[in-house]
XYZ file of N, CA and C in Angstrom:
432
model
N 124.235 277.430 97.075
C 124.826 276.551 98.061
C 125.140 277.365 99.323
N 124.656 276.482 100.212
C 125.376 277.575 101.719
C 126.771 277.795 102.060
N 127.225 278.213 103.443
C 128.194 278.055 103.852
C 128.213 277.333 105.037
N 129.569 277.343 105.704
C 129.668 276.252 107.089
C 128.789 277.201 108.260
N 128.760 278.726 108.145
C 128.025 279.210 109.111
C 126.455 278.598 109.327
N 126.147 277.528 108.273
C 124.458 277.235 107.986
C 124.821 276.098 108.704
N 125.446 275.371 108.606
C 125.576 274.302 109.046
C 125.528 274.287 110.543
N 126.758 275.094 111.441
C 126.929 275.691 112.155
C 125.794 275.709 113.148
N 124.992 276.693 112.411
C 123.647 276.876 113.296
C 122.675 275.563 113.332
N 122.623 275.049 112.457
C 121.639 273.943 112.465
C 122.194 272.884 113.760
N 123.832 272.369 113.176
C 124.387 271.391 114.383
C 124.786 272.066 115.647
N 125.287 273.449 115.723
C 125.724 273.603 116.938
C 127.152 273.890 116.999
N 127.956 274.986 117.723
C 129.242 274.516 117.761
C 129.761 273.907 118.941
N 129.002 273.261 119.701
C 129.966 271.457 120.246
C 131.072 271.070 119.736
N 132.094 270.864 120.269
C 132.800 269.744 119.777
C 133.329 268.809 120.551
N 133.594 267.887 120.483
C 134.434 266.599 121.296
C 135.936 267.059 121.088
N 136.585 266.944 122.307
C 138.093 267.025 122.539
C 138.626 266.392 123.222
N 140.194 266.267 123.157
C 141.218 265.604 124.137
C 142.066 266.848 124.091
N 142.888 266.104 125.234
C 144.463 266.872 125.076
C 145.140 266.112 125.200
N 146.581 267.055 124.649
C 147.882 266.459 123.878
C 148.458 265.140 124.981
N 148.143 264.789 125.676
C 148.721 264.255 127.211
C 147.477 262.968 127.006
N 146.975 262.872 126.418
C 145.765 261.877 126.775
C 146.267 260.910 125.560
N 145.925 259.498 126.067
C 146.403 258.536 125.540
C 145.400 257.993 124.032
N 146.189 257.574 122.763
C 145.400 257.152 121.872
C 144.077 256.350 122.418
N 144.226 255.424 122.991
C 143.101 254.466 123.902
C 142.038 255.276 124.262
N 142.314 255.947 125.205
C 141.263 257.651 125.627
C 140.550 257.733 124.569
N 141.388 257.977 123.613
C 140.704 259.123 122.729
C 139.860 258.096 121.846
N 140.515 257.090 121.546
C 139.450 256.209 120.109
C 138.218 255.425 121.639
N 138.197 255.757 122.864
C 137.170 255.545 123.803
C 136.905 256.322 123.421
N 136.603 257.719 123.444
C 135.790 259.068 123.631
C 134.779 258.981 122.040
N 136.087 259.189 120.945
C 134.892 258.730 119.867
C 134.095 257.600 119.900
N 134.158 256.415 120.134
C 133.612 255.645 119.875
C 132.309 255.875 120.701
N 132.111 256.524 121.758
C 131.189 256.859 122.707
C 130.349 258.205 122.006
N 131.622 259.396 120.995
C 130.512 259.907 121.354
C 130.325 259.656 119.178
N 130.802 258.643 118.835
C 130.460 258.093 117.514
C 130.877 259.402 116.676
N 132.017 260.048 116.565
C 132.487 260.861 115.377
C 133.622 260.041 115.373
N 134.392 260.677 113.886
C 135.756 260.031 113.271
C 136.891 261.049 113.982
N 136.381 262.047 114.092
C 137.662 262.889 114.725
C 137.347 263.775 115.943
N 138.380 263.904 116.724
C 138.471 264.886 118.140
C 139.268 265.752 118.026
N 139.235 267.036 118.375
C 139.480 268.843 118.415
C 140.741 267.939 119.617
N 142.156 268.550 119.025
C 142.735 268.677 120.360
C 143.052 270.237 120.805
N 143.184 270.093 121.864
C 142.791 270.955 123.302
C 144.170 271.061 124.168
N 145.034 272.147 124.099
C 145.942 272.320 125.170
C 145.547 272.607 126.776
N 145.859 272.664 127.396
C 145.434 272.788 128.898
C 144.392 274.371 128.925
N 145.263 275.311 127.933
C 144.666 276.355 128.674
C 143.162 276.197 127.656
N 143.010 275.029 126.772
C 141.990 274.667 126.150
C 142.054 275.717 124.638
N 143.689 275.863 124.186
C 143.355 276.745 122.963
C 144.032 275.429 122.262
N 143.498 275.678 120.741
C 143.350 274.447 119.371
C 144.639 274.225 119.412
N 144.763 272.843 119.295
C 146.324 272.425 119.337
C 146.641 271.554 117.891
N 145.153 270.870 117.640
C 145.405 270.157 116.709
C 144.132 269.192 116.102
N 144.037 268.307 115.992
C 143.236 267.141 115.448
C 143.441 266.010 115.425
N 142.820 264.851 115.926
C 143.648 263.860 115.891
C 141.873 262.964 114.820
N 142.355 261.914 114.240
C 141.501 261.516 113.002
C 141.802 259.730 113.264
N 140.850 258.960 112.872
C 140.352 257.704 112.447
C 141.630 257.620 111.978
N 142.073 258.463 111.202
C 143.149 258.282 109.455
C 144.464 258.352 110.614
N 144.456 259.166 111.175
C 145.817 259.479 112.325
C 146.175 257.999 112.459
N 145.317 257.848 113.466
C 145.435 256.291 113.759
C 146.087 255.316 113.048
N 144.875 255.330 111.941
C 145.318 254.039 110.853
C 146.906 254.095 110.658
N 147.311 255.372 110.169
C 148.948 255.184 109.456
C 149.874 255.421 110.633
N 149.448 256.327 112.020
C 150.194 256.565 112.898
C 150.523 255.675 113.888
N 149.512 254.604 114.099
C 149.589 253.959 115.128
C 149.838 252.456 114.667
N 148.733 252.290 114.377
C 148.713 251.237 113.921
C 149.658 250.369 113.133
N 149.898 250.832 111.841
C 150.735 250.488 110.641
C 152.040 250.717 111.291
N 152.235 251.569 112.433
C 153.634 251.443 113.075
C 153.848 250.633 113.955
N 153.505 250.193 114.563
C 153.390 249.406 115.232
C 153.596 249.521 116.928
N 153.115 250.941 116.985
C 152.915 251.726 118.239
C 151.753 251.200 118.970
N 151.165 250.901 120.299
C 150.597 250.865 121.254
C 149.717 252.030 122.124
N 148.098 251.526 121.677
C 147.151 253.122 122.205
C 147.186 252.962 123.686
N 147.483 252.143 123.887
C 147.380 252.779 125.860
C 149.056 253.164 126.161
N 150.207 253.390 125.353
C 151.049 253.783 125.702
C 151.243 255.545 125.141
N 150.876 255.094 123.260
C 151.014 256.619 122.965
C 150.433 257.647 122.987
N 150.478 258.489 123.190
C 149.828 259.875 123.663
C 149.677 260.892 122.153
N 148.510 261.505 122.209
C 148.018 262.154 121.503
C 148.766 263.072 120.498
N 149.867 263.715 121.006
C 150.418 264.769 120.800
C 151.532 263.906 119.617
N 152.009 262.845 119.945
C 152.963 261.507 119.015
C 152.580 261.967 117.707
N 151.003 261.428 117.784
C 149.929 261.593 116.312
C 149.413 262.109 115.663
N 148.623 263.398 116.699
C 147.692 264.045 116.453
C 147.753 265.003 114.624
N 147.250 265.823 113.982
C 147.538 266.743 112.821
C 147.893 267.710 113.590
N 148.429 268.559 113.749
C 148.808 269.771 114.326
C 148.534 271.106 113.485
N 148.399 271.217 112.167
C 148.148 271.979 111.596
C 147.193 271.926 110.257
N 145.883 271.669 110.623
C 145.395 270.790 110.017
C 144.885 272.160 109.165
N 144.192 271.778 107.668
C 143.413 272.491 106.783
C 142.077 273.315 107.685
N 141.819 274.529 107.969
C 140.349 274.927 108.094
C 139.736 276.007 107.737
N 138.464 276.357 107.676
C 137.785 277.302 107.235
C 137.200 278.249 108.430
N 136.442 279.104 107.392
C 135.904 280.128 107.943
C 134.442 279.603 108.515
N 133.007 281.110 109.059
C 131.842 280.491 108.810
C 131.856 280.863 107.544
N 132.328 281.478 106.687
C 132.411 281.950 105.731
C 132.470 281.443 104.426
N 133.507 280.384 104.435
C 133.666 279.322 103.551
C 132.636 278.600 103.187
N 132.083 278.598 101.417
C 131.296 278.008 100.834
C 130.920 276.753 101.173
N 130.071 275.719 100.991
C 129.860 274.540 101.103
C 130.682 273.817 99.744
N 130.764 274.762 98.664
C 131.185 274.239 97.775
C 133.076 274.337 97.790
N 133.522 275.194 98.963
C 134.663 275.338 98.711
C 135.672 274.408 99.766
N 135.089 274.108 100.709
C 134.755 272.876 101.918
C 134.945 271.421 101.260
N 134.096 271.500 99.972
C 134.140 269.825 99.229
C 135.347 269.935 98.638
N 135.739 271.023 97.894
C 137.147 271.187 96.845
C 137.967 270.901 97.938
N 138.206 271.490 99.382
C 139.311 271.299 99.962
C 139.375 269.791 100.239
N 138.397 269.564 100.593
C 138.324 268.063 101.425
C 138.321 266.550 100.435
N 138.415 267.193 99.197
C 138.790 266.211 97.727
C 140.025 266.600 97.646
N 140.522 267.167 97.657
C 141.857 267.972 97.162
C 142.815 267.075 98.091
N 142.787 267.588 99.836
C 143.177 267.105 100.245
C 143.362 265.942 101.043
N 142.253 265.188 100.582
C 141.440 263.809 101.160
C 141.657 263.927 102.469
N 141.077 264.606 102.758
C 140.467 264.754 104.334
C 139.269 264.792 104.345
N 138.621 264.908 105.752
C 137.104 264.569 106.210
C 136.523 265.626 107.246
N 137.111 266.258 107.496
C 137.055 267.155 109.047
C 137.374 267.983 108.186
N 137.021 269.763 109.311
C 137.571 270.975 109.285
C 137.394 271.336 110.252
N 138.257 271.637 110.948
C 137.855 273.145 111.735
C 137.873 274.537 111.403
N 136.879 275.150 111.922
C 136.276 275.866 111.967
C 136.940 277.441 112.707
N 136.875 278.940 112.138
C 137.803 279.807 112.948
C 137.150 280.597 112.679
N 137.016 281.569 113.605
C 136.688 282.976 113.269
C 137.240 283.806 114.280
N 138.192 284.618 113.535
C 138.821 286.155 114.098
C 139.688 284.653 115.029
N 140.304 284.256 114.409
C 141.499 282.942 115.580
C 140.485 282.270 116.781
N 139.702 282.540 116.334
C 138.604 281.296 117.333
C 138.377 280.317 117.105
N 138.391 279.246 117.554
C 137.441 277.758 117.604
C 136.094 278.039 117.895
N 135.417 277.944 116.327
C 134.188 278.135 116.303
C 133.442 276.623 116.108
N 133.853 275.663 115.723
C 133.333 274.451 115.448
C 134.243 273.484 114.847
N 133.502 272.379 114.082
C 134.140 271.448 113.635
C 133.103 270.561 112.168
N 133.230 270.723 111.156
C 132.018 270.426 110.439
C 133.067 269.303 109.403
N 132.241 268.377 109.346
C 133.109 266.930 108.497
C 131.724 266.626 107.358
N 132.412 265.657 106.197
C 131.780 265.921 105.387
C 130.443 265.494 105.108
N 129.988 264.266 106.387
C 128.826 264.136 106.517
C 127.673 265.017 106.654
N 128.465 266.356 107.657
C 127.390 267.784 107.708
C 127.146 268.326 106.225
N 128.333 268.073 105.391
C 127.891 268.816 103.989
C 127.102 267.869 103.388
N 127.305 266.475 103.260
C 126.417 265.838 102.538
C 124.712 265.950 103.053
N 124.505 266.311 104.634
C 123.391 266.169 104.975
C 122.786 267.198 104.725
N 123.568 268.590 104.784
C 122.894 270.096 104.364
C 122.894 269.982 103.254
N 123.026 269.328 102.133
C 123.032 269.642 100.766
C 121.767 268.594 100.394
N 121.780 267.381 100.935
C 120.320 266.752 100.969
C 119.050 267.254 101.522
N 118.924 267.753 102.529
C 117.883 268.932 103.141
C 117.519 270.229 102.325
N 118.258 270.745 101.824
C 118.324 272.103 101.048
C 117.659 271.516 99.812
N 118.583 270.160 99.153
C 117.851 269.856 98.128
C 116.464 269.202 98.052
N 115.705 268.219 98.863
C 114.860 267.991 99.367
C 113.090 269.783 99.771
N 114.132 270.342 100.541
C 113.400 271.501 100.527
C 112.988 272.069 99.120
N 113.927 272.303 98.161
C 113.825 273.012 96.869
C 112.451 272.231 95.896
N 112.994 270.608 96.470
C 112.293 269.850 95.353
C 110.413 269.875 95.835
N 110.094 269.941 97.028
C 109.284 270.343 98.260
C 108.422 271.238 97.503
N 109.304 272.737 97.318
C 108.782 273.856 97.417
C 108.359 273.753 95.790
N 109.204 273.155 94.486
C 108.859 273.017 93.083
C 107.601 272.591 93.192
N 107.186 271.581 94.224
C 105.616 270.564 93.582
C 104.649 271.409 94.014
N 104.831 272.202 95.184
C 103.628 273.183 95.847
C 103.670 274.041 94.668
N 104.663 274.662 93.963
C 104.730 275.417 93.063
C 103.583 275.070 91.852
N 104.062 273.386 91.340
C 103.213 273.002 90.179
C 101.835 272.883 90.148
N 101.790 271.843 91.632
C 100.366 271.610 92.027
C 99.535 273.352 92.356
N 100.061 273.921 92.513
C 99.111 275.524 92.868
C 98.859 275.240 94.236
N 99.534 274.514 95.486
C 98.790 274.001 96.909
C 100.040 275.209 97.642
């Protein structure tokens, strides 16, 4: 099984962000535009502040009965959310993200924001890898 550094390279480390000052509204605009469940938050001087999630929403905003063009990011956001290394297994990525029913990670190296990999990247690298393997078995059988 790989790690998030495989992933990494294949997607890119891009990520979509807000900051703490930007309004829920903003932000479920920004995903919906750029179609992920979660946005990297971003302090001014642009170092990791936090995470804000689909899930934020649901129990933070919503179920409270708070208002997205009034509340601001920072109200909601995770602030100290679970993340890994590039280092961290693919398999140790799923344990966390069952464990702690979450969907996202970010990503660090040496205290850097290196990325952001959610569990769709693991399900898709683990279908490709497996796909490849099964690929490379039939060239194997057939002798091609």
């Amino acid at each position: 099984m790989g790690t998030v550094r495989s992933i990494l390279q294949a997607k890119g480390n891009k990520v979509f962000a807000v900051h703490p000052n930007d309004t829920v509204f903003s932000a479920l605009e920004e995903m919906v535009e750029k179609n992920v469940g979660a946005l990297l938050v971003l302090n001014e001087q642009d170092h990791f502040a936090g995470i804000f999630t689909e899930r934020d929403y649901a129990r933070k905003v919503i179920l409270k009965g708070k208002a997205s063009k009034e509340t601001r990011i920072k109200e909601v956001m995770t602030e100290h959310p679970v993340s890994v290394t590039p280092d961290t297994t693919l398999e140790q990525c799923m344990s966390l993200m069952t464990t702690k029913y979450i969907r996202h990670l970010p990503v660090f190296e040496a205290n850097n924001l290196v990325g952001l990999i959610s569990i769709g990247d693991i399900v898709k690298y683990i279908i490709d890898e497996q796909k490849f393997i099964i690929e490379n078995l039939e060239h194997y059988i057939s002798g091609t």
